[in-house]
PDB file of C-alpha atoms and ligand atoms in Angstrom:
ATOM      1  CA  UNK A  30     335.632 -19.514  59.074  1.00 54.00           C
ATOM      2  CA  UNK A  31     333.995 -21.752  61.659  1.00 75.00           C
ATOM      3  CA  UNK A  32     330.384 -20.979  62.426  1.00 87.00           C
ATOM      4  CA  UNK A  33     329.831 -19.157  65.747  1.00 92.00           C
ATOM      5  CA  UNK A  34     326.599 -17.895  67.344  1.00 95.00           C
ATOM      6  CA  UNK A  35     326.449 -15.905  70.601  1.00 97.00           C
ATOM      7  CA  UNK A  36     323.529 -14.952  72.807  1.00 98.00           C
ATOM      8  CA  UNK A  37     323.265 -13.210  76.147  1.00 98.00           C
ATOM      9  CA  UNK A  38     320.636 -12.908  78.884  1.00 98.00           C
ATOM     10  CA  UNK A  39     320.420 -10.736  82.016  1.00 98.00           C
ATOM     11  CA  UNK A  40     320.434 -11.715  85.675  1.00 98.00           C
ATOM     12  CA  UNK A  41     317.473 -10.649  87.807  1.00 98.00           C
ATOM     13  CA  UNK A  42     316.323  -9.299  91.123  1.00 98.00           C
ATOM     14  CA  UNK A  43     313.019 -10.147  92.765  1.00 98.00           C
ATOM     15  CA  UNK A  44     311.221  -7.060  94.046  1.00 98.00           C
ATOM     16  CA  UNK A  45     308.359  -8.869  95.822  1.00 98.00           C
ATOM     17  CA  UNK A  46     306.941 -12.374  96.148  1.00 98.00           C
ATOM     18  CA  UNK A  47     309.906 -14.756  96.077  1.00 98.00           C
ATOM     19  CA  UNK A  48     309.203 -18.187  97.592  1.00 98.00           C
ATOM     20  CA  UNK A  49     305.457 -17.472  97.772  1.00 98.00           C
ATOM     21  CA  UNK A  50     305.474 -17.500  93.953  1.00 98.00           C
ATOM     22  CA  UNK A  51     306.470 -21.189  94.106  1.00 98.00           C
ATOM     23  CA  UNK A  52     303.205 -21.740  96.017  1.00 98.00           C
ATOM     24  CA  UNK A  53     301.017 -19.794  93.585  1.00 98.00           C
ATOM     25  CA  UNK A  54     301.304 -16.074  94.441  1.00 98.00           C
ATOM     26  CA  UNK A  55     302.140 -13.216  92.100  1.00 98.00           C
ATOM     27  CA  UNK A  56     305.711 -11.921  92.246  1.00 98.00           C
ATOM     28  CA  UNK A  57     307.607  -9.091  90.589  1.00 98.00           C
ATOM     29  CA  UNK A  58     311.063  -9.551  89.076  1.00 98.00           C
ATOM     30  CA  UNK A  59     313.314  -7.233  87.086  1.00 98.00           C
ATOM     31  CA  UNK A  60     316.328  -7.671  84.847  1.00 98.00           C
ATOM     32  CA  UNK A  61     319.657  -6.207  86.033  1.00 98.00           C
ATOM     33  CA  UNK A  62     322.686  -4.752  84.256  1.00 97.00           C
ATOM     34  CA  UNK A  63     324.695  -7.952  84.596  1.00 98.00           C
ATOM     35  CA  UNK A  64     324.539 -10.605  81.916  1.00 98.00           C
ATOM     36  CA  UNK A  65     325.637 -14.108  80.938  1.00 98.00           C
ATOM     37  CA  UNK A  66     326.996 -14.607  77.418  1.00 98.00           C
ATOM     38  CA  UNK A  67     327.026 -18.015  75.688  1.00 98.00           C
ATOM     39  CA  UNK A  68     328.842 -18.657  72.399  1.00 98.00           C
ATOM     40  CA  UNK A  69     328.486 -21.833  70.372  1.00 96.00           C
ATOM     41  CA  UNK A  70     331.297 -22.629  67.913  1.00 94.00           C
ATOM     42  CA  UNK A  71     331.666 -25.430  65.454  1.00 90.00           C
ATOM     43  CA  UNK A  72     334.568 -27.826  66.018  1.00 87.00           C
ATOM     44  CA  UNK A  73     335.776 -29.849  63.040  1.00 81.00           C
ATOM     45  CA  UNK A  74     336.751 -32.725  65.261  1.00 76.00           C
ATOM     46  CA  UNK A  75     336.804 -33.574  68.918  1.00 79.00           C
ATOM     47  CA  UNK A  76     334.170 -34.157  71.556  1.00 86.00           C
ATOM     48  CA  UNK A  77     331.533 -31.483  72.251  1.00 92.00           C
ATOM     49  CA  UNK A  78     332.394 -29.547  75.385  1.00 94.00           C
ATOM     50  CA  UNK A  79     331.391 -26.718  77.704  1.00 96.00           C
ATOM     51  CA  UNK A  80     334.077 -24.217  78.687  1.00 96.00           C
ATOM     52  CA  UNK A  81     334.332 -21.159  80.883  1.00 95.00           C
ATOM     53  CA  UNK A  82     337.284 -19.100  82.064  1.00 89.00           C
ATOM     54  CA  UNK A  83     339.207 -21.837  83.907  1.00 82.00           C
ATOM     55  CA  UNK A  84     337.185 -24.931  83.305  1.00 91.00           C
ATOM     56  CA  UNK A  85     336.406 -27.439  80.549  1.00 93.00           C
ATOM     57  CA  UNK A  86     333.923 -30.295  80.691  1.00 94.00           C
ATOM     58  CA  UNK A  87     332.530 -32.842  78.234  1.00 91.00           C
ATOM     59  CA  UNK A  88     328.970 -32.062  77.081  1.00 91.00           C
ATOM     60  CA  UNK A  89     327.962 -35.730  77.287  1.00 88.00           C
ATOM     61  CA  UNK A  90     329.330 -36.800  80.641  1.00 85.00           C
ATOM     62  CA  UNK A  91     327.902 -35.200  83.736  1.00 87.00           C
ATOM     63  CA  UNK A  92     330.790 -34.367  86.064  1.00 90.00           C
ATOM     64  CA  UNK A  93     328.644 -32.106  88.291  1.00 90.00           C
ATOM     65  CA  UNK A  94     329.781 -28.885  86.591  1.00 92.00           C
ATOM     66  CA  UNK A  95     327.784 -26.662  84.202  1.00 95.00           C
ATOM     67  CA  UNK A  96     324.591 -28.545  85.104  1.00 94.00           C
ATOM     68  CA  UNK A  97     322.135 -25.967  83.743  1.00 96.00           C
ATOM     69  CA  UNK A  98     323.971 -25.463  80.439  1.00 97.00           C
ATOM     70  CA  UNK A  99     324.458 -29.213  79.959  1.00 96.00           C
ATOM     71  CA  UNK A 100     320.813 -30.048  80.627  1.00 96.00           C
ATOM     72  CA  UNK A 101     319.593 -27.309  78.273  1.00 97.00           C
ATOM     73  CA  UNK A 102     322.050 -28.266  75.509  1.00 96.00           C
ATOM     74  CA  UNK A 103     321.088 -31.946  75.789  1.00 94.00           C
ATOM     75  CA  UNK A 104     317.397 -31.027  75.571  1.00 96.00           C
ATOM     76  CA  UNK A 105     317.944 -28.890  72.454  1.00 96.00           C
ATOM     77  CA  UNK A 106     319.999 -31.654  70.808  1.00 94.00           C
ATOM     78  CA  UNK A 107     317.352 -34.254  71.657  1.00 93.00           C
ATOM     79  CA  UNK A 108     314.681 -32.104  69.995  1.00 94.00           C
ATOM     80  CA  UNK A 109     316.618 -30.960  66.956  1.00 93.00           C
ATOM     81  CA  UNK A 110     319.106 -33.709  66.229  1.00 78.00           C
ATOM     82  CA  UNK A 111     322.761 -34.254  66.657  1.00 70.00           C
ATOM     83  CA  UNK A 112     325.587 -32.011  65.453  1.00 68.00           C
ATOM     84  CA  UNK A 113     326.477 -33.395  62.016  1.00 64.00           C
ATOM     85  CA  UNK A 114     330.280 -33.487  62.037  1.00 67.00           C
ATOM     86  CA  UNK A 115     332.824 -32.918  64.759  1.00 74.00           C
ATOM     87  CA  UNK A 116     331.194 -31.219  67.711  1.00 89.00           C
ATOM     88  CA  UNK A 117     330.500 -27.882  69.369  1.00 93.00           C
ATOM     89  CA  UNK A 118     332.228 -25.780  71.966  1.00 95.00           C
ATOM     90  CA  UNK A 119     329.777 -24.016  74.277  1.00 97.00           C
ATOM     91  CA  UNK A 120     331.581 -21.159  75.967  1.00 97.00           C
ATOM     92  CA  UNK A 121     330.061 -19.351  78.962  1.00 98.00           C
ATOM     93  CA  UNK A 122     331.154 -16.003  80.359  1.00 97.00           C
ATOM     94  CA  UNK A 123     329.260 -14.306  83.155  1.00 96.00           C
ATOM     95  CA  UNK A 124     329.194 -11.044  85.134  1.00 94.00           C
ATOM     96  CA  UNK A 125     326.850 -12.620  87.729  1.00 95.00           C
ATOM     97  CA  UNK A 126     328.386 -14.237  90.821  1.00 88.00           C
ATOM     98  CA  UNK A 127     326.938 -17.786  91.152  1.00 82.00           C
ATOM     99  CA  UNK A 128     324.934 -18.387  94.324  1.00 86.00           C
ATOM    100  CA  UNK A 129     324.304 -14.635  94.703  1.00 93.00           C
ATOM    101  CA  UNK A 130     320.524 -14.907  94.214  1.00 94.00           C
ATOM    102  CA  UNK A 131     320.798 -12.876  91.011  1.00 97.00           C
ATOM    103  CA  UNK A 132     319.554 -15.473  88.547  1.00 96.00           C
ATOM    104  CA  UNK A 133     322.845 -16.773  87.209  1.00 95.00           C
ATOM    105  CA  UNK A 134     321.549 -20.269  86.355  1.00 95.00           C
ATOM    106  CA  UNK A 135     318.431 -18.870  84.659  1.00 97.00           C
ATOM    107  CA  UNK A 136     320.519 -16.511  82.526  1.00 98.00           C
ATOM    108  CA  UNK A 137     322.841 -19.404  81.587  1.00 98.00           C
ATOM    109  CA  UNK A 138     319.842 -21.572  80.660  1.00 98.00           C
ATOM    110  CA  UNK A 139     318.157 -18.900  78.535  1.00 98.00           C
ATOM    111  CA  UNK A 140     321.349 -17.806  76.737  1.00 98.00           C
ATOM    112  CA  UNK A 141     322.314 -21.450  76.075  1.00 98.00           C
ATOM    113  CA  UNK A 142     318.874 -22.344  74.696  1.00 98.00           C
ATOM    114  CA  UNK A 143     318.773 -19.212  72.518  1.00 97.00           C
ATOM    115  CA  UNK A 144     322.293 -19.595  71.133  1.00 97.00           C
ATOM    116  CA  UNK A 145     322.082 -23.338  70.453  1.00 96.00           C
ATOM    117  CA  UNK A 146     318.659 -23.211  68.805  1.00 96.00           C
ATOM    118  CA  UNK A 147     319.896 -20.446  66.496  1.00 95.00           C
ATOM    119  CA  UNK A 148     323.114 -22.390  65.827  1.00 94.00           C
ATOM    120  CA  UNK A 149     321.027 -25.363  64.682  1.00 93.00           C
ATOM    121  CA  UNK A 150     318.996 -23.143  62.353  1.00 93.00           C
ATOM    122  CA  UNK A 151     315.822 -23.188  64.449  1.00 94.00           C
ATOM    123  CA  UNK A 152     313.942 -19.891  64.662  1.00 90.00           C
ATOM    124  CA  UNK A 153     313.279 -19.912  68.386  1.00 88.00           C
ATOM    125  CA  UNK A 154     309.933 -18.921  69.847  1.00 94.00           C
ATOM    126  CA  UNK A 155     309.832 -17.535  73.414  1.00 97.00           C
ATOM    127  CA  UNK A 156     307.492 -20.362  74.547  1.00 97.00           C
ATOM    128  CA  UNK A 157     309.977 -22.987  73.442  1.00 97.00           C
ATOM    129  CA  UNK A 158     312.991 -21.190  74.908  1.00 98.00           C
ATOM    130  CA  UNK A 159     311.073 -20.952  78.208  1.00 98.00           C
ATOM    131  CA  UNK A 160     310.157 -24.648  78.168  1.00 98.00           C
ATOM    132  CA  UNK A 161     313.716 -25.756  77.387  1.00 98.00           C
ATOM    133  CA  UNK A 162     315.302 -23.317  79.856  1.00 98.00           C
ATOM    134  CA  UNK A 163     313.058 -24.635  82.627  1.00 98.00           C
ATOM    135  CA  UNK A 164     314.804 -28.024  82.246  1.00 96.00           C
ATOM    136  CA  UNK A 165     318.102 -26.362  83.201  1.00 95.00           C
ATOM    137  CA  UNK A 166     316.513 -24.404  86.048  1.00 95.00           C
ATOM    138  CA  UNK A 167     314.776 -27.519  87.402  1.00 95.00           C
ATOM    139  CA  UNK A 168     318.078 -29.418  87.294  1.00 92.00           C
ATOM    140  CA  UNK A 169     319.594 -26.783  89.601  1.00 91.00           C
ATOM    141  CA  UNK A 170     316.676 -25.638  91.805  1.00 89.00           C
ATOM    142  CA  UNK A 171     314.437 -28.716  91.984  1.00 89.00           C
ATOM    143  CA  UNK A 172     311.085 -26.908  92.030  1.00 91.00           C
ATOM    144  CA  UNK A 173     311.428 -23.454  90.423  1.00 95.00           C
ATOM    145  CA  UNK A 174     308.403 -21.278  89.707  1.00 97.00           C
ATOM    146  CA  UNK A 175     309.747 -20.048  86.355  1.00 98.00           C
ATOM    147  CA  UNK A 176     310.033 -16.368  87.330  1.00 98.00           C
ATOM    148  CA  UNK A 177     313.830 -16.204  86.990  1.00 98.00           C
ATOM    149  CA  UNK A 178     313.630 -17.690  83.477  1.00 98.00           C
ATOM    150  CA  UNK A 179     310.941 -15.204  82.411  1.00 98.00           C
ATOM    151  CA  UNK A 180     312.980 -12.248  83.704  1.00 98.00           C
ATOM    152  CA  UNK A 181     316.089 -13.464  81.816  1.00 98.00           C
ATOM    153  CA  UNK A 182     314.062 -14.112  78.663  1.00 98.00           C
ATOM    154  CA  UNK A 183     311.904 -10.979  78.564  1.00 98.00           C
ATOM    155  CA  UNK A 184     314.003  -8.350  80.397  1.00 98.00           C
ATOM    156  CA  UNK A 185     312.432  -5.249  81.972  1.00 97.00           C
ATOM    157  CA  UNK A 186     310.063  -5.566  84.928  1.00 98.00           C
ATOM    158  CA  UNK A 187     307.931  -8.723  84.946  1.00 98.00           C
ATOM    159  CA  UNK A 188     304.767  -9.545  86.898  1.00 98.00           C
ATOM    160  CA  UNK A 189     304.552 -13.331  87.145  1.00 98.00           C
ATOM    161  CA  UNK A 190     302.494 -16.115  88.634  1.00 98.00           C
ATOM    162  CA  UNK A 191     302.514 -19.815  87.794  1.00 98.00           C
ATOM    163  CA  UNK A 192     298.842 -19.629  86.840  1.00 97.00           C
ATOM    164  CA  UNK A 193     298.848 -16.360  84.878  1.00 98.00           C
ATOM    165  CA  UNK A 194     302.362 -16.534  83.380  1.00 98.00           C
ATOM    166  CA  UNK A 195     304.508 -13.448  82.737  1.00 98.00           C
ATOM    167  CA  UNK A 196     303.544  -9.902  81.825  1.00 98.00           C
ATOM    168  CA  UNK A 197     306.106  -7.158  81.169  1.00 98.00           C
ATOM    169  CA  UNK A 198     305.407  -3.831  82.828  1.00 97.00           C
ATOM    170  CA  UNK A 199     306.396  -0.545  81.247  1.00 93.00           C
ATOM    171  CA  UNK A 200     307.464   2.164  83.649  1.00 91.00           C
ATOM    172  CA  UNK A 201     307.045   5.910  83.189  1.00 81.00           C
ATOM    173  CA  UNK A 202     310.052   6.754  85.336  1.00 84.00           C
ATOM    174  CA  UNK A 203     313.368   4.883  85.429  1.00 87.00           C
ATOM    175  CA  UNK A 204     314.051   2.988  88.623  1.00 94.00           C
ATOM    176  CA  UNK A 205     317.486   2.655  90.210  1.00 95.00           C
ATOM    177  CA  UNK A 206     318.123  -0.088  92.723  1.00 98.00           C
ATOM    178  CA  UNK A 207     321.127  -0.973  94.805  1.00 98.00           C
ATOM    179  CA  UNK A 208     322.107  -4.647  94.937  1.00 98.00           C
ATOM    180  CA  UNK A 209     324.241  -5.789  97.857  1.00 98.00           C
ATOM    181  CA  UNK A 210     325.814  -9.255  97.611  1.00 97.00           C
ATOM    182  CA  UNK A 211     326.401 -10.588 101.128  1.00 97.00           C
ATOM    183  CA  UNK A 212     329.315 -12.713  99.877  1.00 95.00           C
ATOM    184  CA  UNK A 213     327.518 -15.818 101.193  1.00 95.00           C
ATOM    185  CA  UNK A 214     326.586 -18.158  98.349  1.00 91.00           C
ATOM    186  CA  UNK A 215     323.873 -20.716  98.905  1.00 88.00           C
ATOM    187  CA  UNK A 216     321.692 -23.227  97.079  1.00 90.00           C
ATOM    188  CA  UNK A 217     318.193 -22.105  96.095  1.00 92.00           C
ATOM    189  CA  UNK A 218     316.948 -25.722  96.151  1.00 92.00           C
ATOM    190  CA  UNK A 219     317.747 -26.030  99.907  1.00 94.00           C
ATOM    191  CA  UNK A 220     315.822 -22.841 100.677  1.00 95.00           C
ATOM    192  CA  UNK A 221     312.806 -23.851  98.593  1.00 95.00           C
ATOM    193  CA  UNK A 222     312.756 -27.112 100.584  1.00 95.00           C
ATOM    194  CA  UNK A 223     313.074 -25.282 103.912  1.00 96.00           C
ATOM    195  CA  UNK A 224     310.103 -23.044 103.035  1.00 97.00           C
ATOM    196  CA  UNK A 225     308.114 -26.155 102.036  1.00 97.00           C
ATOM    197  CA  UNK A 226     308.629 -27.479 105.585  1.00 97.00           C
ATOM    198  CA  UNK A 227     307.377 -24.160 107.047  1.00 97.00           C
ATOM    199  CA  UNK A 228     304.268 -24.425 104.865  1.00 98.00           C
ATOM    200  CA  UNK A 229     303.552 -27.937 106.200  1.00 98.00           C
ATOM    201  CA  UNK A 230     303.950 -26.744 109.798  1.00 97.00           C
ATOM    202  CA  UNK A 231     301.669 -23.690 109.429  1.00 98.00           C
ATOM    203  CA  UNK A 232     299.429 -24.318 106.391  1.00 98.00           C
ATOM    204  CA  UNK A 233     296.692 -21.757 107.144  1.00 98.00           C
ATOM    205  CA  UNK A 234     299.082 -18.963 108.072  1.00 97.00           C
ATOM    206  CA  UNK A 235     301.276 -19.756 105.072  1.00 98.00           C
ATOM    207  CA  UNK A 236     298.250 -19.445 102.806  1.00 98.00           C
ATOM    208  CA  UNK A 237     297.513 -15.981 104.231  1.00 98.00           C
ATOM    209  CA  UNK A 238     301.122 -14.934 103.587  1.00 98.00           C
ATOM    210  CA  UNK A 239     300.893 -16.261 100.031  1.00 98.00           C
ATOM    211  CA  UNK A 240     297.788 -14.154  99.423  1.00 98.00           C
ATOM    212  CA  UNK A 241     299.516 -11.174 101.028  1.00 98.00           C
ATOM    213  CA  UNK A 242     302.491 -11.673  98.664  1.00 98.00           C
ATOM    214  CA  UNK A 243     300.093 -11.384  95.722  1.00 98.00           C
ATOM    215  CA  UNK A 244     298.592  -8.155  97.104  1.00 98.00           C
ATOM    216  CA  UNK A 245     302.074  -6.735  97.723  1.00 98.00           C
ATOM    217  CA  UNK A 246     303.176  -7.643  94.195  1.00 98.00           C
ATOM    218  CA  UNK A 247     300.151  -6.132  92.446  1.00 98.00           C
ATOM    219  CA  UNK A 248     300.522  -2.990  94.571  1.00 98.00           C
ATOM    220  CA  UNK A 249     304.298  -2.885  93.841  1.00 98.00           C
ATOM    221  CA  UNK A 250     303.565  -2.923  90.097  1.00 98.00           C
ATOM    222  CA  UNK A 251     301.108  -0.010  90.455  1.00 97.00           C
ATOM    223  CA  UNK A 252     303.578   1.962  92.580  1.00 97.00           C
ATOM    224  CA  UNK A 253     306.411   1.297  90.078  1.00 97.00           C
ATOM    225  CA  UNK A 254     304.282   2.402  87.119  1.00 96.00           C
ATOM    226  CA  UNK A 255     303.348   5.636  88.910  1.00 94.00           C
ATOM    227  CA  UNK A 256     306.924   6.227  90.098  1.00 94.00           C
ATOM    228  CA  UNK A 257     305.681   6.231  93.709  1.00 96.00           C
ATOM    229  CA  UNK A 258     308.988   5.120  95.220  1.00 96.00           C
ATOM    230  CA  UNK A 259     307.953   5.870  98.797  1.00 97.00           C
ATOM    231  CA  UNK A 260     305.117   3.348  98.493  1.00 98.00           C
ATOM    232  CA  UNK A 261     307.274   0.805  96.657  1.00 98.00           C
ATOM    233  CA  UNK A 262     309.922   1.001  99.405  1.00 98.00           C
ATOM    234  CA  UNK A 263     307.289   0.435 102.111  1.00 98.00           C
ATOM    235  CA  UNK A 264     305.971  -2.616 100.236  1.00 98.00           C
ATOM    236  CA  UNK A 265     309.521  -4.010 100.017  1.00 98.00           C
ATOM    237  CA  UNK A 266     309.972  -3.570 103.783  1.00 98.00           C
ATOM    238  CA  UNK A 267     306.724  -5.431 104.439  1.00 98.00           C
ATOM    239  CA  UNK A 268     307.857  -8.224 102.099  1.00 98.00           C
ATOM    240  CA  UNK A 269     311.088  -8.533 104.105  1.00 98.00           C
ATOM    241  CA  UNK A 270     309.081  -9.208 107.277  1.00 97.00           C
ATOM    242  CA  UNK A 271     307.293 -12.153 105.619  1.00 97.00           C
ATOM    243  CA  UNK A 272     310.577 -13.520 104.278  1.00 98.00           C
ATOM    244  CA  UNK A 273     312.105 -13.339 107.752  1.00 97.00           C
ATOM    245  CA  UNK A 274     309.163 -15.191 109.165  1.00 96.00           C
ATOM    246  CA  UNK A 275     309.478 -18.084 106.705  1.00 97.00           C
ATOM    247  CA  UNK A 276     313.107 -18.433 107.766  1.00 96.00           C
ATOM    248  CA  UNK A 277     315.102 -17.295 104.729  1.00 97.00           C
ATOM    249  CA  UNK A 278     316.840 -14.295 106.284  1.00 97.00           C
ATOM    250  CA  UNK A 279     319.969 -14.547 108.419  1.00 97.00           C
ATOM    251  CA  UNK A 280     322.026 -12.181 110.626  1.00 97.00           C
ATOM    252  CA  UNK A 281     324.158 -10.862 107.724  1.00 98.00           C
ATOM    253  CA  UNK A 282     321.120 -10.160 105.529  1.00 98.00           C
ATOM    254  CA  UNK A 283     319.336  -8.516 108.484  1.00 98.00           C
ATOM    255  CA  UNK A 284     322.414  -6.362 109.049  1.00 97.00           C
ATOM    256  CA  UNK A 285     322.433  -5.205 105.415  1.00 98.00           C
ATOM    257  CA  UNK A 286     318.710  -4.378 105.564  1.00 98.00           C
ATOM    258  CA  UNK A 287     319.260  -2.382 108.783  1.00 97.00           C
ATOM    259  CA  UNK A 288     322.315  -0.637 107.359  1.00 96.00           C
ATOM    260  CA  UNK A 289     320.281   0.494 104.350  1.00 97.00           C
ATOM    261  CA  UNK A 290     317.402   1.679 106.585  1.00 97.00           C
ATOM    262  CA  UNK A 291     319.785   3.582 108.863  1.00 96.00           C
ATOM    263  CA  UNK A 292     321.053   5.463 105.792  1.00 94.00           C
ATOM    264  CA  UNK A 293     317.581   6.588 104.804  1.00 93.00           C
ATOM    265  CA  UNK A 294     316.850   4.020 102.057  1.00 98.00           C
ATOM    266  CA  UNK A 295     313.170   3.811 101.090  1.00 98.00           C
ATOM    267  CA  UNK A 296     313.099   0.011 101.268  1.00 98.00           C
ATOM    268  CA  UNK A 297     315.358  -3.035 101.561  1.00 98.00           C
ATOM    269  CA  UNK A 298     314.787  -6.773 101.438  1.00 98.00           C
ATOM    270  CA  UNK A 299     316.277 -10.112 100.512  1.00 98.00           C
ATOM    271  CA  UNK A 300     316.127 -10.744  96.784  1.00 98.00           C
ATOM    272  CA  UNK A 301     315.774 -14.315  95.528  1.00 96.00           C
ATOM    273  CA  UNK A 302     315.999 -17.367  97.730  1.00 96.00           C
ATOM    274  CA  UNK A 303     317.773 -15.770 100.738  1.00 96.00           C
ATOM    275  CA  UNK A 304     319.831 -17.745 103.267  1.00 96.00           C
ATOM    276  CA  UNK A 305     322.743 -15.639 101.937  1.00 96.00           C
ATOM    277  CA  UNK A 306     322.848 -14.236  98.422  1.00 96.00           C
ATOM    278  CA  UNK A 307     321.825 -10.607  97.981  1.00 98.00           C
ATOM    279  CA  UNK A 308     319.709  -7.780  99.334  1.00 98.00           C
ATOM    280  CA  UNK A 309     317.950  -5.289  97.053  1.00 98.00           C
ATOM    281  CA  UNK A 310     317.705  -1.720  98.298  1.00 98.00           C
ATOM    282  CA  UNK A 311     315.524   1.074  96.945  1.00 98.00           C
ATOM    283  CA  UNK A 312     317.551   4.219  97.607  1.00 98.00           C
ATOM    284  CA  UNK A 313     316.252   7.769  97.488  1.00 96.00           C
ATOM    285  CA  UNK A 314     317.058   8.682  93.869  1.00 91.00           C
ATOM    286  CA  UNK A 315     319.225  11.653  94.881  1.00 93.00           C
ATOM    287  CA  UNK A 316     321.363   9.648  97.336  1.00 93.00           C
ATOM    288  CA  UNK A 317     321.878   6.330  95.496  1.00 95.00           C
ATOM    289  CA  UNK A 318     325.581   6.954  94.752  1.00 96.00           C
ATOM    290  CA  UNK A 319     326.339   8.032  98.337  1.00 96.00           C
ATOM    291  CA  UNK A 320     324.546   4.971  99.726  1.00 96.00           C
ATOM    292  CA  UNK A 321     326.492   2.679  97.399  1.00 97.00           C
ATOM    293  CA  UNK A 322     329.741   4.233  98.613  1.00 97.00           C
ATOM    294  CA  UNK A 323     328.815   3.682 102.275  1.00 96.00           C
ATOM    295  CA  UNK A 324     327.580   0.112 101.857  1.00 97.00           C
ATOM    296  CA  UNK A 325     330.504  -0.896  99.606  1.00 97.00           C
ATOM    297  CA  UNK A 326     332.922  -0.254 102.487  1.00 96.00           C
ATOM    298  CA  UNK A 327     331.592  -3.374 104.188  1.00 96.00           C
ATOM    299  CA  UNK A 328     330.067  -5.189 101.175  1.00 97.00           C
ATOM    300  CA  UNK A 329     332.365  -4.483  98.221  1.00 96.00           C
ATOM    301  CA  UNK A 330     330.324  -6.591  95.768  1.00 94.00           C
ATOM    302  CA  UNK A 331     327.523  -4.020  95.660  1.00 97.00           C
ATOM    303  CA  UNK A 332     326.345  -2.198  92.575  1.00 97.00           C
ATOM    304  CA  UNK A 333     323.602   0.073  91.289  1.00 97.00           C
ATOM    305  CA  UNK A 334     321.373  -1.284  88.557  1.00 97.00           C
ATOM    306  CA  UNK A 335     318.661   0.187  86.380  1.00 97.00           C
ATOM    307  CA  UNK A 336     316.039  -2.130  84.885  1.00 97.00           C
ATOM    308  CA  UNK A 337     317.302  -2.870  81.362  1.00 96.00           C
ATOM    309  CA  UNK A 338     314.596  -3.634  78.798  1.00 95.00           C
ATOM    310  CA  UNK A 339     316.640  -6.218  76.923  1.00 96.00           C
ATOM    311  CA  UNK A 340     316.147  -9.853  77.816  1.00 98.00           C
ATOM    312  CA  UNK A 341     317.597 -12.573  75.605  1.00 98.00           C
ATOM    313  CA  UNK A 342     319.517 -11.127  72.685  1.00 97.00           C
ATOM    314  CA  UNK A 343     321.717 -12.526  69.956  1.00 92.00           C
ATOM    315  CA  UNK A 344     325.107 -10.960  69.615  1.00 83.00           C
ATOM    316  CA  UNK A 345     327.626 -10.671  66.829  1.00 70.00           C
TER     317      UNK A 345
HETATM  318  C1  MEV B 408     314.513 -17.471  93.257  1.00 61.42           C
HETATM  319  O1  MEV B 408     315.056 -16.392  92.516  1.00 61.42           O
HETATM  320  C2  MEV B 408     313.070 -17.211  93.542  1.00 61.42           C
HETATM  321  C3  MEV B 408     312.387 -18.333  94.307  1.00 61.42           C
HETATM  322  O2  MEV B 408     311.031 -17.895  94.509  1.00 61.42           O
HETATM  323  C4  MEV B 408     312.392 -19.629  93.546  1.00 61.42           C
HETATM  324  C5  MEV B 408     311.530 -19.598  92.285  1.00 61.42           C
HETATM  325  O3  MEV B 408     310.572 -18.868  92.227  1.00 61.42           O
HETATM  326  O4  MEV B 408     311.871 -20.373  91.374  1.00 61.42           O
HETATM  327  C6  MEV B 408     313.002 -18.546  95.673  1.00 61.42           C
END
């Protein structure tokens, strides 16, 4: 039988601190119940390729598709040598809509690095998977902080800053969040650039907001640990105001945030780069299902997620 190794990694939401984390603040991310699976199979002959449901592309030649997976696979092969005979088929399947702000490219990068390293007989260390996965993330987002990769790699809730790295947070009480995809996909790299322009225009004020994002994130971790959802929701609402100010909200995202607030949610904000993508809502625990039903009428790609503990895992 041909050798086959599969790995999967979760998508993520950002609870506080997106964008400001690129400029040095703390931020809080969490894994979601949607994953990307990557399988590597040996091919006796033929050119190595990347495939997904309806698409096939050569691993060597960049045709603009599968950029994260290609970059990561090329990096692993550069470090650990070529495939001896024939080639490999790298197959990707994903539950995460691309461009939804839910960490699809990070999950692809982490699952690809994990699966391919294992396939080549390397016992992968988290530090190396992170380093290699960042090549894929940088290919797609230009100047990522690394938070999406850490959430996909480690799972659970993660407190992160570029200076301090990632720390997983264990929670006493489970947390349920509602994720609402606006249906508008967008490119994270464009939004990171747009925020960079804002920073140049208002450097002192931007620095204050970056410090505030750190305070919000550290407070959000404390509130999550204690299960103080009222406080966590308030912190998320404050974070939304900063994100609006730096120009990453839009009328559809504002509408979703208002819709959630008008149905008694504890907090709601953009999650990830904004400009489209998704909103994360903290519902009152007893009314999460009812809120999902209401919001799904207008935004059918909404779902409730817990915070799964599993990050990267190898599958049979
Ligand atoms: C994207 O999920 C989060 C951003 O802060 C970019 C990054 O940190 O890499 C917008």
